[in-house]
Short mmCIF file of N, CA, C and O and ligand atoms in Angstrom, two decimals:
data_model
loop_
_atom_site.label_atom_id
_atom_site.label_comp_id
_atom_site.label_asym_id
_atom_site.label_seq_id
_atom_site.Cartn_x
_atom_site.Cartn_y
_atom_site.Cartn_z
N UNK M 2 0.72 -23.61 -79.70
CA UNK M 2 1.30 -22.66 -79.69
C UNK M 2 2.97 -23.79 -78.79
O UNK M 2 2.42 -23.48 -77.59
N UNK M 3 4.10 -23.43 -78.97
CA UNK M 3 5.08 -24.22 -78.40
C UNK M 3 5.81 -23.30 -77.63
O UNK M 3 5.83 -22.41 -78.11
N UNK M 4 6.66 -23.67 -76.24
CA UNK M 4 7.29 -22.68 -75.55
C UNK M 4 8.54 -22.21 -76.14
O UNK M 4 8.92 -22.15 -77.33
N UNK M 5 8.36 -20.28 -76.05
CA UNK M 5 9.22 -20.22 -76.59
C UNK M 5 10.29 -19.49 -75.56
O UNK M 5 9.96 -18.75 -74.05
N UNK M 6 11.67 -18.72 -75.33
CA UNK M 6 11.94 -17.72 -74.83
C UNK M 6 13.33 -16.75 -75.22
O UNK M 6 13.42 -16.36 -76.37
N UNK M 7 13.07 -15.84 -74.30
CA UNK M 7 14.17 -14.78 -75.04
C UNK M 7 14.99 -14.77 -73.55
O UNK M 7 15.09 -14.55 -72.95
N UNK M 8 16.85 -14.19 -74.31
CA UNK M 8 17.35 -15.10 -73.04
C UNK M 8 18.65 -13.83 -73.27
O UNK M 8 19.59 -13.66 -74.12
N UNK M 9 18.23 -12.49 -72.06
CA UNK M 9 19.50 -11.74 -72.50
C UNK M 9 21.22 -11.91 -71.97
O UNK M 9 22.01 -10.83 -72.86
N UNK M 10 20.99 -13.06 -71.20
CA UNK M 10 22.83 -13.34 -71.67
C UNK M 10 22.93 -14.24 -72.98
O UNK M 10 24.24 -13.83 -72.79
N UNK M 11 22.29 -14.15 -74.14
CA UNK M 11 22.97 -13.88 -75.30
C UNK M 11 23.32 -12.96 -76.24
O UNK M 11 23.55 -12.69 -76.81
N UNK M 12 22.48 -11.76 -75.56
CA UNK M 12 23.06 -10.34 -76.23
C UNK M 12 23.65 -9.55 -75.01
O UNK M 12 22.64 -9.17 -74.17
N UNK M 13 24.88 -9.39 -74.78
CA UNK M 13 25.50 -8.78 -73.73
C UNK M 13 24.86 -7.58 -73.75
O UNK M 13 25.92 -6.94 -74.78
N UNK M 14 25.04 -7.26 -72.97
CA UNK M 14 24.91 -5.16 -72.73
C UNK M 14 25.77 -4.84 -71.23
O UNK M 14 26.45 -5.18 -70.52
N UNK M 15 25.78 -3.67 -71.73
CA UNK M 15 26.38 -3.10 -70.52
C UNK M 15 26.44 -3.32 -69.19
O UNK M 15 26.71 -3.64 -68.41
N UNK M 16 24.96 -4.07 -68.65
CA UNK M 16 24.47 -4.20 -67.41
C UNK M 16 24.97 -5.53 -67.45
O UNK M 16 24.11 -6.39 -65.90
N UNK M 17 25.22 -6.49 -68.22
CA UNK M 17 25.08 -7.90 -68.27
C UNK M 17 23.95 -8.63 -67.42
O UNK M 17 23.80 -9.32 -66.66
N UNK M 18 22.84 -7.98 -67.52
CA UNK M 18 21.95 -8.69 -67.94
C UNK M 18 21.25 -10.16 -67.49
O UNK M 18 22.02 -10.62 -68.62
N UNK M 19 21.27 -10.58 -66.93
CA UNK M 19 21.11 -12.53 -66.96
C UNK M 19 19.68 -13.14 -67.16
O UNK M 19 19.45 -14.06 -66.23
N UNK M 20 18.73 -12.02 -67.20
CA UNK M 20 16.69 -12.27 -67.03
C UNK M 20 16.78 -13.41 -68.34
O UNK M 20 17.58 -13.00 -69.81
N UNK M 21 16.19 -14.52 -68.41
CA UNK M 21 15.21 -15.58 -69.21
C UNK M 21 14.48 -15.32 -69.11
O UNK M 21 13.64 -14.99 -67.94
N UNK M 22 13.13 -15.77 -70.21
CA UNK M 22 11.74 -14.75 -70.22
C UNK M 22 11.16 -16.08 -71.23
O UNK M 22 11.83 -16.10 -71.97
N UNK M 23 10.46 -16.92 -70.48
CA UNK M 23 9.57 -17.86 -71.64
C UNK M 23 8.20 -17.64 -71.68
O UNK M 23 7.78 -17.62 -70.41
N UNK M 24 7.81 -18.21 -72.39
CA UNK M 24 6.17 -17.90 -72.01
C UNK M 24 5.41 -18.86 -73.67
O UNK M 24 6.27 -19.76 -73.78
N UNK M 25 4.39 -19.30 -73.15
CA UNK M 25 3.55 -20.66 -74.08
C UNK M 25 3.66 -19.82 -75.53
O UNK M 25 2.48 -20.47 -76.13
N UNK M 26 3.07 -18.51 -76.00
CA UNK M 26 3.20 -17.97 -77.19
C UNK M 26 3.95 -16.86 -77.03
O UNK M 26 4.12 -16.13 -76.26
N UNK M 27 3.45 -16.33 -78.79
CA UNK M 27 4.80 -15.20 -78.72
C UNK M 27 4.17 -13.67 -78.07
O UNK M 27 4.83 -13.21 -77.74
N UNK M 28 3.53 -13.94 -78.21
CA UNK M 28 1.87 -12.02 -78.08
C UNK M 28 2.82 -12.63 -76.34
O UNK M 28 3.49 -11.14 -75.51
N UNK M 29 2.44 -13.54 -75.21
CA UNK M 29 2.90 -13.31 -73.96
C UNK M 29 4.22 -12.99 -74.06
O UNK M 29 5.06 -11.94 -73.11
N UNK M 30 5.10 -13.62 -75.21
CA UNK M 30 6.61 -13.42 -74.66
C UNK M 30 6.89 -12.22 -74.85
O UNK M 30 7.85 -11.07 -74.49
N UNK M 31 6.43 -11.36 -75.50
CA UNK M 31 6.79 -10.13 -76.34
C UNK M 31 6.49 -9.24 -75.87
O UNK M 31 6.64 -7.85 -75.16
N UNK M 32 5.22 -9.27 -74.57
CA UNK M 32 4.63 -8.12 -74.08
C UNK M 32 5.93 -8.70 -72.57
O UNK M 32 6.20 -7.07 -72.42
N UNK M 33 6.00 -9.73 -72.48
CA UNK M 33 7.02 -9.28 -70.99
C UNK M 33 8.36 -8.91 -71.45
O UNK M 33 9.57 -8.37 -71.01
N UNK M 34 8.78 -9.15 -73.08
CA UNK M 34 10.21 -8.75 -73.08
C UNK M 34 9.92 -7.12 -73.04
O UNK M 34 11.07 -6.61 -73.15
N UNK M 35 8.94 -6.49 -74.17
CA UNK M 35 8.80 -5.52 -73.74
C UNK M 35 9.02 -4.72 -72.39
O UNK M 35 9.91 -3.49 -72.61
N UNK M 36 8.00 -5.52 -71.94
CA UNK M 36 8.18 -4.27 -70.41
C UNK M 36 9.45 -4.37 -69.91
O UNK M 36 10.35 -3.73 -68.97
N UNK M 37 10.24 -5.47 -70.09
CA UNK M 37 11.76 -5.79 -69.52
C UNK M 37 12.83 -4.81 -69.91
O UNK M 37 13.31 -4.55 -69.03
N UNK M 38 12.50 -4.45 -71.39
CA UNK M 38 13.60 -3.79 -71.89
C UNK M 38 13.09 -2.40 -71.83
O UNK M 38 14.18 -1.94 -71.45
N UNK M 39 11.94 -1.92 -71.14
CA UNK M 39 11.87 -0.36 -71.00
C UNK M 39 12.10 -0.65 -69.91
O UNK M 39 12.86 0.43 -69.36
N UNK M 40 11.78 -1.38 -68.79
CA UNK M 40 12.19 -0.96 -67.46
C UNK M 40 13.56 -1.55 -67.05
O UNK M 40 14.50 -0.27 -65.75
N UNK M 41 13.87 -2.51 -67.46
CA UNK M 41 15.14 -2.28 -67.27
C UNK M 41 16.19 -1.86 -67.75
O UNK M 41 17.51 -1.62 -67.57
N UNK M 42 16.22 -2.61 -69.49
CA UNK M 42 17.31 -1.74 -70.50
C UNK M 42 17.50 -0.26 -70.99
O UNK M 42 17.51 0.54 -71.69
N UNK M 43 16.18 0.17 -70.44
CA UNK M 43 15.42 2.00 -70.58
C UNK M 43 15.49 1.98 -72.29
O UNK M 43 15.47 3.24 -72.29
N UNK M 44 15.46 1.01 -73.13
CA UNK M 44 14.11 0.95 -74.22
C UNK M 44 13.24 1.91 -73.81
O UNK M 44 12.06 1.37 -73.30
N UNK M 45 12.69 2.67 -74.87
CA UNK M 45 11.33 2.65 -75.11
C UNK M 45 10.62 2.35 -76.11
O UNK M 45 11.13 1.58 -77.64
N UNK M 46 9.30 1.50 -75.96
CA UNK M 46 8.62 0.86 -76.44
C UNK M 46 7.94 1.44 -77.50
O UNK M 46 7.75 2.06 -78.41
N UNK M 47 8.32 0.76 -79.19
CA UNK M 47 8.01 1.55 -79.92
C UNK M 47 8.15 0.03 -80.93
O UNK M 47 8.40 -1.08 -80.71
N UNK M 48 7.54 -0.06 -82.54
CA UNK M 48 7.57 -1.31 -82.98
C UNK M 48 8.35 -2.01 -83.87
O UNK M 48 8.50 -3.14 -83.60
N UNK M 49 9.56 -0.89 -83.63
CA UNK M 49 10.66 -1.51 -84.19
C UNK M 49 11.17 -2.36 -83.40
O UNK M 49 12.24 -3.17 -83.42
N UNK M 50 11.47 -2.15 -81.67
CA UNK M 50 11.59 -2.29 -80.02
C UNK M 50 11.11 -4.01 -80.81
O UNK M 50 11.89 -4.56 -80.05
N UNK M 51 10.05 -4.22 -80.12
CA UNK M 51 8.81 -5.63 -80.20
C UNK M 51 9.26 -5.84 -82.13
O UNK M 51 9.29 -7.29 -81.55
N UNK M 52 9.37 -5.74 -82.47
CA UNK M 52 10.52 -6.28 -84.08
C UNK M 52 11.67 -7.05 -83.86
O UNK M 52 11.80 -8.10 -83.79
N UNK M 53 12.56 -6.38 -83.15
CA UNK M 53 13.97 -6.38 -83.05
C UNK M 53 13.38 -8.14 -81.81
O UNK M 53 13.80 -8.95 -82.21
N UNK M 54 12.55 -7.68 -80.79
CA UNK M 54 12.59 -8.96 -79.92
C UNK M 54 12.16 -10.21 -80.38
O UNK M 54 12.44 -10.94 -79.91
N UNK M 55 11.01 -9.94 -81.21
CA UNK M 55 10.50 -10.86 -81.90
C UNK M 55 11.17 -11.37 -82.62
O UNK M 55 11.23 -12.75 -82.52
N UNK M 56 12.89 -10.92 -83.25
CA UNK M 56 13.49 -11.71 -83.73
C UNK M 56 14.15 -12.60 -82.75
O UNK M 56 14.92 -13.06 -83.44
N UNK M 57 14.57 -12.20 -81.91
CA UNK M 57 15.45 -12.85 -80.99
C UNK M 57 14.76 -14.09 -80.08
O UNK M 57 15.44 -14.95 -79.32
N UNK M 58 12.75 -13.78 -80.17
CA UNK M 58 12.63 -15.56 -79.80
C UNK M 58 13.35 -16.95 -80.42
O UNK M 58 13.37 -16.80 -80.96
N UNK M 59 13.57 -17.66 -79.11
CA UNK M 59 13.81 -18.84 -79.77
C UNK M 59 12.72 -20.03 -78.82
O UNK M 59 12.62 -19.92 -78.24
N UNK M 60 12.78 -21.34 -79.90
CA UNK M 60 12.15 -22.18 -79.36
C UNK M 60 12.32 -23.00 -78.04
O UNK M 60 14.30 -22.94 -77.75
N UNK M 61 11.65 -23.23 -77.44
CA UNK M 61 11.95 -24.47 -76.28
C UNK M 61 11.78 -23.19 -75.05
O UNK M 61 11.53 -22.27 -74.61
N UNK M 62 12.84 -23.37 -73.85
CA UNK M 62 13.02 -22.72 -72.86
C UNK M 62 14.60 -22.32 -72.49
O UNK M 62 14.99 -23.09 -72.75
N UNK M 63 14.82 -22.03 -71.28
CA UNK M 63 15.76 -21.10 -71.38
C UNK M 63 17.20 -22.36 -70.94
O UNK M 63 16.89 -22.40 -70.04
N UNK M 64 18.32 -22.21 -71.59
CA UNK M 64 19.10 -23.00 -70.57
C UNK M 64 19.89 -22.96 -69.20
O UNK M 64 19.55 -21.62 -69.08
N UNK M 65 20.63 -23.55 -68.32
CA UNK M 65 20.53 -23.49 -67.54
C UNK M 65 21.97 -23.00 -67.49
O UNK M 65 22.42 -21.55 -66.10
N UNK M 66 22.61 -22.96 -68.74
CA UNK M 66 23.97 -21.93 -68.80
C UNK M 66 24.26 -20.92 -70.00
O UNK M 66 23.46 -21.38 -71.00
N UNK M 67 24.32 -19.87 -69.63
CA UNK M 67 24.45 -19.14 -71.11
C UNK M 67 24.48 -19.64 -72.08
O UNK M 67 25.86 -20.98 -72.21
N UNK M 68 24.34 -19.42 -73.76
CA UNK M 68 24.97 -19.33 -74.89
C UNK M 68 25.89 -18.50 -75.18
O UNK M 68 25.96 -19.21 -76.16
N UNK M 69 26.59 -17.03 -74.92
CA UNK M 69 26.68 -16.75 -75.09
C UNK M 69 27.74 -16.74 -75.58
O UNK M 69 28.86 -18.04 -75.15
N UNK M 70 28.26 -16.45 -77.50
CA UNK M 70 29.41 -16.80 -76.98
C UNK M 70 30.80 -16.50 -76.29
O UNK M 70 31.55 -16.76 -77.06
N UNK M 71 30.72 -14.94 -76.22
CA UNK M 71 31.73 -14.47 -75.01
C UNK M 71 31.73 -15.09 -74.09
O UNK M 71 32.98 -14.53 -73.04
N UNK M 72 31.54 -16.23 -73.42
CA UNK M 72 31.89 -16.80 -72.29
C UNK M 72 33.68 -17.15 -72.32
O UNK M 72 34.19 -16.94 -71.47
ZN1 LIG X 127 17.34 -8.23 -69.73
#
C-alpha cells in the first residue's frame, strides 16, 4: 500500500488547524486521524466520523504549502 495523507489545512476550521498526518496504510492513517479529530477538533469517535475522515485521504505525502482554495 502506498503512502497516504490527510491535511487539516485543506479543510479550514474555526481553529485554523495546520496539522497533516501521513502513514503507509489507511488503517494507521485512520487511527491517527480519529485520535486527532477527537483530541483536537472535539469530534466523537463514530462510524460516521471514520467514514468522513477516510473520504478525505489522499495519495502521497502532505505538500509543503497548503492546497486550500481559500488561501
Ligand atoms: Zn486538525
